[in-house]
Amino acid sequence: MHTQQVLKGQKALVTGANSGIGAAIAKGLAAAGAEVAINYVANPHATDRLIDEIESAGGKAIGIKADVSKEDQVQAMFREMLDAFGTIDILVNNAGLQRDAPVHEMSLEDWNFVLAVNLTGQFLCSREAIKEFLRREVPRDCSCSAGKIICVSSVHDRIPWAGHANYAASKGGVMLLMMTMAQELARYKIRVNSISPGAIKTPINKAAWETPDKEAELLELIPYGRVGKVEDIANAAVWLASDASDYITGATIYVDGGMTLYPGFREGG
Ligand code: BGC
């Protein structure tokens, strides 16, 4: 629980927020005082449960269904968000998925699908949020920034990943999308940053941690000696959304227990 309401009065939209990392970020932002729109594409019951959980802890949340890769649905989602909350202060581009295959067997459909959700989705949502940030300017009562965008990327924006070319390419794309938006928008006091998670226990990578053997194998890649929790990511998101990180833009925070530290080199090299 965040005892300080560092995001009080702010309005946030989290994409892909009814499970895994997105759900934890939505709860974290709400606990820090933000009103949260929970975007989802499937499983409305999970969204309802999350809204109940947030509201019984004293927060405020709504659910908005939209496929982030579809321009008309993203625009409709932002209209709904602005109607409900009046404005937006924080966008968390979290929606993402994997469709894994060796590169020579990867279908164009799976390539396009992953790029559409993981990369184009971040562009489409950022574009709508930025329009509102520019219209509204700095909301002096609740933040010294005109708006914050947090891109949820992956350690695979840096670590090549055999068997996951579409996913790694999408996350590599997110990195330069994020940095370019940060460079372009800093003059308007809009901050854009990434959180790049390592292995976090969620449904996306269940196969990699569900048995003790698998988990031991995974831990070989994590110097800090534990698989990540969704709250590890939520804590970083709350901080990046708050004025405590006001001078940070264009940065990637790796929340990965050291996965990006070339653990294969621990013994010699
Ligand atoms: C992937 C997970 C994987 C992790 C570390 C994430 O971006 O979605 O499946 O466990 O990176 O490799």
XYZ file of C-alpha atoms and ligand atoms in Angstrom:
281
model
C 0.000 0.000 0.000
C 1.180 3.497 -0.792
C 0.421 5.492 2.296
C 1.159 8.754 0.506
C -1.327 9.676 -2.166
C 1.354 10.973 -4.518
C -1.013 10.792 -7.512
C -4.041 12.372 -5.852
C -6.340 14.091 -8.352
C -4.639 12.527 -11.381
C -6.400 10.474 -14.036
C -4.703 7.411 -15.467
C -5.374 4.981 -18.283
C -3.663 1.580 -18.180
C -3.952 -0.615 -21.275
C -4.206 -4.391 -20.991
C -5.014 -3.838 -17.340
C -7.283 -6.717 -16.329
C -4.484 -9.226 -15.741
C -0.801 -9.614 -14.919
C 1.435 -6.556 -14.802
C -1.314 -4.205 -16.029
C -3.651 -5.134 -13.184
C -0.922 -4.549 -10.600
C -0.096 -1.167 -12.135
C -3.783 -0.181 -12.077
C -3.993 -1.130 -8.383
C -0.738 0.668 -7.580
C -1.802 3.898 -9.287
C -5.220 3.756 -7.593
C -3.630 3.160 -4.179
C -1.484 6.228 -4.816
C -4.643 8.287 -5.364
C -5.177 8.269 -9.136
C -8.532 7.553 -10.747
C -7.897 4.679 -13.120
C -9.403 3.558 -16.423
C -8.785 -0.139 -16.930
C -8.540 -0.992 -20.612
C -9.157 -4.597 -21.579
C -9.975 -6.581 -24.682
C -11.332 -9.852 -23.232
C -12.614 -11.228 -19.922
C -14.959 -8.490 -18.620
C -15.407 -10.451 -15.363
C -11.748 -10.012 -14.493
C -12.173 -6.282 -15.134
C -15.215 -6.140 -12.841
C -13.336 -7.981 -10.086
C -10.423 -5.548 -10.363
C -12.750 -2.542 -10.220
C -14.396 -3.998 -7.083
C -11.007 -4.582 -5.508
C -9.866 -1.026 -6.229
C -13.132 0.482 -5.043
C -13.254 -1.538 -1.832
C -9.787 -0.187 -1.045
C -11.225 3.345 -1.419
C -10.099 3.996 -5.014
C -11.963 4.865 -8.183
C -11.858 2.831 -11.413
C -13.796 2.247 -14.604
C -13.374 -0.393 -17.316
C -13.073 0.434 -21.032
C -13.052 -2.260 -23.687
C -10.872 -1.569 -26.737
C -8.340 -3.314 -28.955
C -5.310 -0.997 -28.783
C -4.231 -1.973 -32.295
C -7.416 -0.509 -33.840
C -7.429 3.231 -34.451
C -11.209 3.688 -34.165
C -11.387 1.682 -30.934
C -8.517 3.637 -29.383
C -10.160 6.934 -30.302
C -13.482 5.751 -28.851
C -11.675 4.638 -25.671
C -10.147 8.083 -25.204
C -13.534 9.759 -25.758
C -14.985 7.493 -23.058
C -12.076 8.198 -20.716
C -12.321 11.968 -21.193
C -16.106 11.902 -20.743
C -15.765 9.947 -17.504
C -12.722 11.647 -15.952
C -12.498 15.001 -17.783
C -8.847 14.597 -18.770
C -5.835 12.272 -18.636
C -2.560 12.782 -16.750
C -0.955 9.345 -16.971
C -0.974 6.823 -19.812
C 0.528 3.399 -19.172
C 1.037 1.553 -22.467
C 0.999 -1.940 -21.056
C -1.039 -4.107 -23.462
C 1.227 -6.696 -25.019
C 1.376 -10.323 -26.074
C 3.563 -13.063 -27.520
C 3.063 -15.387 -30.510
C 6.256 -17.408 -30.506
C 7.823 -19.379 -33.370
C 11.226 -19.951 -34.944
C 11.743 -17.104 -37.374
C 11.699 -19.317 -40.485
C 8.366 -20.784 -39.390
C 6.751 -17.560 -38.221
C 3.586 -16.672 -40.118
C 3.122 -13.155 -41.399
C -0.099 -13.109 -39.422
C 1.721 -13.729 -36.119
C 4.401 -11.205 -37.037
C 1.809 -8.534 -37.848
C -0.365 -9.337 -34.845
C 2.442 -8.896 -32.305
C 3.716 -5.714 -33.964
C 0.159 -4.329 -34.143
C -0.619 -4.794 -30.449
C 2.815 -4.254 -28.874
C 4.089 -1.383 -31.014
C 1.289 0.209 -33.062
C -0.948 0.030 -29.977
C 1.567 2.112 -28.014
C 1.713 4.659 -30.853
C -2.083 4.943 -31.178
C -2.681 5.369 -27.440
C 0.220 7.788 -26.999
C -1.034 9.930 -29.877
C -4.464 10.372 -28.289
C -3.024 11.054 -24.829
C -0.570 13.624 -26.191
C -3.374 15.560 -27.919
C -5.109 15.926 -24.561
C -1.872 16.777 -22.702
C -1.188 19.571 -25.221
C -4.749 20.906 -25.033
C -4.857 20.840 -21.235
C -1.233 21.888 -20.488
C 0.233 21.654 -16.978
C -2.516 21.001 -14.404
C -0.944 23.124 -11.658
C -3.016 21.646 -8.860
C -1.900 18.009 -9.144
C 1.334 17.696 -11.150
C 4.162 19.866 -12.435
C 4.184 17.945 -15.731
C 1.696 18.318 -18.588
C 1.434 14.528 -18.809
C 3.300 11.294 -18.346
C 3.533 8.295 -20.646
C 4.968 5.040 -19.347
C 5.729 2.408 -21.974
C 5.861 -1.110 -20.627
C 8.603 -2.690 -22.700
C 10.770 -5.712 -21.831
C 14.368 -6.754 -21.229
C 13.944 -7.961 -24.827
C 14.196 -4.370 -26.034
C 17.913 -5.140 -25.481
C 18.348 -8.885 -25.126
C 17.896 -10.765 -28.420
C 15.464 -13.649 -27.924
C 15.621 -16.700 -30.187
C 12.180 -17.971 -31.103
C 10.561 -14.616 -30.378
C 11.664 -12.382 -33.269
C 8.312 -10.597 -33.550
C 8.201 -9.861 -29.807
C 11.812 -8.660 -29.581
C 11.370 -6.501 -32.693
C 8.224 -4.948 -31.207
C 9.982 -4.113 -27.932
C 13.064 -2.769 -29.715
C 10.622 -0.552 -31.600
C 8.992 0.575 -28.361
C 12.367 1.759 -27.105
C 12.969 4.177 -29.984
C 9.311 5.201 -30.113
C 9.581 6.088 -26.416
C 12.885 7.960 -26.770
C 11.712 9.858 -29.846
C 8.467 10.897 -28.171
C 10.435 11.955 -25.087
C 12.760 14.096 -27.215
C 9.881 15.610 -29.191
C 7.628 16.370 -26.230
C 9.988 17.478 -23.446
C 9.505 21.121 -24.441
C 5.822 20.757 -23.568
C 6.662 19.274 -20.158
C 5.433 15.856 -21.198
C 7.566 13.007 -19.854
C 7.882 9.663 -21.630
C 9.740 6.706 -20.100
C 9.858 2.924 -20.270
C 9.780 0.205 -17.698
C 11.442 -2.934 -19.030
C 10.457 -5.930 -16.926
C 12.493 -9.109 -16.781
C 10.832 -12.398 -15.856
C 7.776 -11.490 -13.791
C 5.354 -14.224 -12.683
C 2.311 -13.679 -14.934
C 0.253 -15.805 -17.332
C 2.420 -14.722 -20.333
C 5.430 -16.753 -19.142
C 3.769 -19.409 -16.959
C 5.588 -22.202 -18.809
C 8.909 -20.728 -17.648
C 8.164 -20.890 -13.884
C 5.279 -23.288 -13.234
C 7.414 -26.275 -12.160
C 10.334 -26.141 -9.690
C 12.707 -27.378 -12.439
C 11.626 -24.706 -14.856
C 11.892 -22.049 -12.166
C 15.432 -23.202 -11.263
C 16.391 -22.949 -14.937
C 14.916 -19.452 -15.137
C 16.774 -18.370 -11.991
C 20.058 -19.067 -13.794
C 19.225 -15.928 -15.781
C 18.391 -13.759 -12.746
C 21.369 -12.707 -10.591
C 19.114 -11.368 -7.834
C 17.847 -14.891 -7.190
C 14.085 -14.575 -7.452
C 11.497 -14.334 -10.178
C 9.858 -10.902 -10.286
C 6.465 -10.029 -8.816
C 3.927 -7.799 -10.522
C 4.256 -5.373 -7.601
C 7.923 -4.828 -8.524
C 6.679 -3.261 -11.743
C 3.747 -1.409 -10.145
C 6.086 0.313 -7.660
C 8.292 1.591 -10.485
C 5.225 2.776 -12.413
C 3.860 4.789 -9.481
C 7.221 6.496 -9.059
C 7.627 7.237 -12.789
C 4.099 8.674 -12.875
C 4.727 10.936 -9.883
C 6.500 14.277 -9.598
C 9.245 12.499 -7.613
C 10.690 11.537 -11.026
C 10.012 14.944 -12.619
C 13.481 15.318 -14.201
C 13.407 11.876 -15.798
C 12.390 11.555 -19.424
C 13.507 9.252 -22.212
C 14.780 6.706 -19.692
C 14.341 2.956 -19.505
C 14.223 1.415 -16.062
C 15.072 -2.278 -16.141
C 13.121 -3.982 -13.368
C 14.672 -7.375 -13.893
C 16.715 -8.588 -10.910
C 19.815 -8.101 -13.048
C 18.724 -10.131 -16.075
C 20.340 -7.542 -18.374
C 23.727 -7.934 -16.605
C 24.966 -10.822 -18.777
C 24.609 -13.439 -15.998
C 26.402 -15.977 -18.232
C 29.598 -14.035 -17.422
C 29.306 -14.475 -13.636
C 31.907 -17.230 -13.709
C 34.833 -16.097 -15.822
C 34.679 -15.053 -19.444
C 8.417 -11.912 -21.702
C 8.420 -13.099 -20.755
C 9.839 -13.441 -20.340
C 10.611 -12.209 -19.906
C 12.087 -12.501 -19.638
C 9.177 -10.799 -21.062
O 9.133 -9.651 -21.842
O 7.076 -11.543 -21.997
O 7.797 -14.210 -21.369
O 9.813 -14.370 -19.276
O 10.523 -11.209 -20.865
O 12.681 -13.253 -20.661
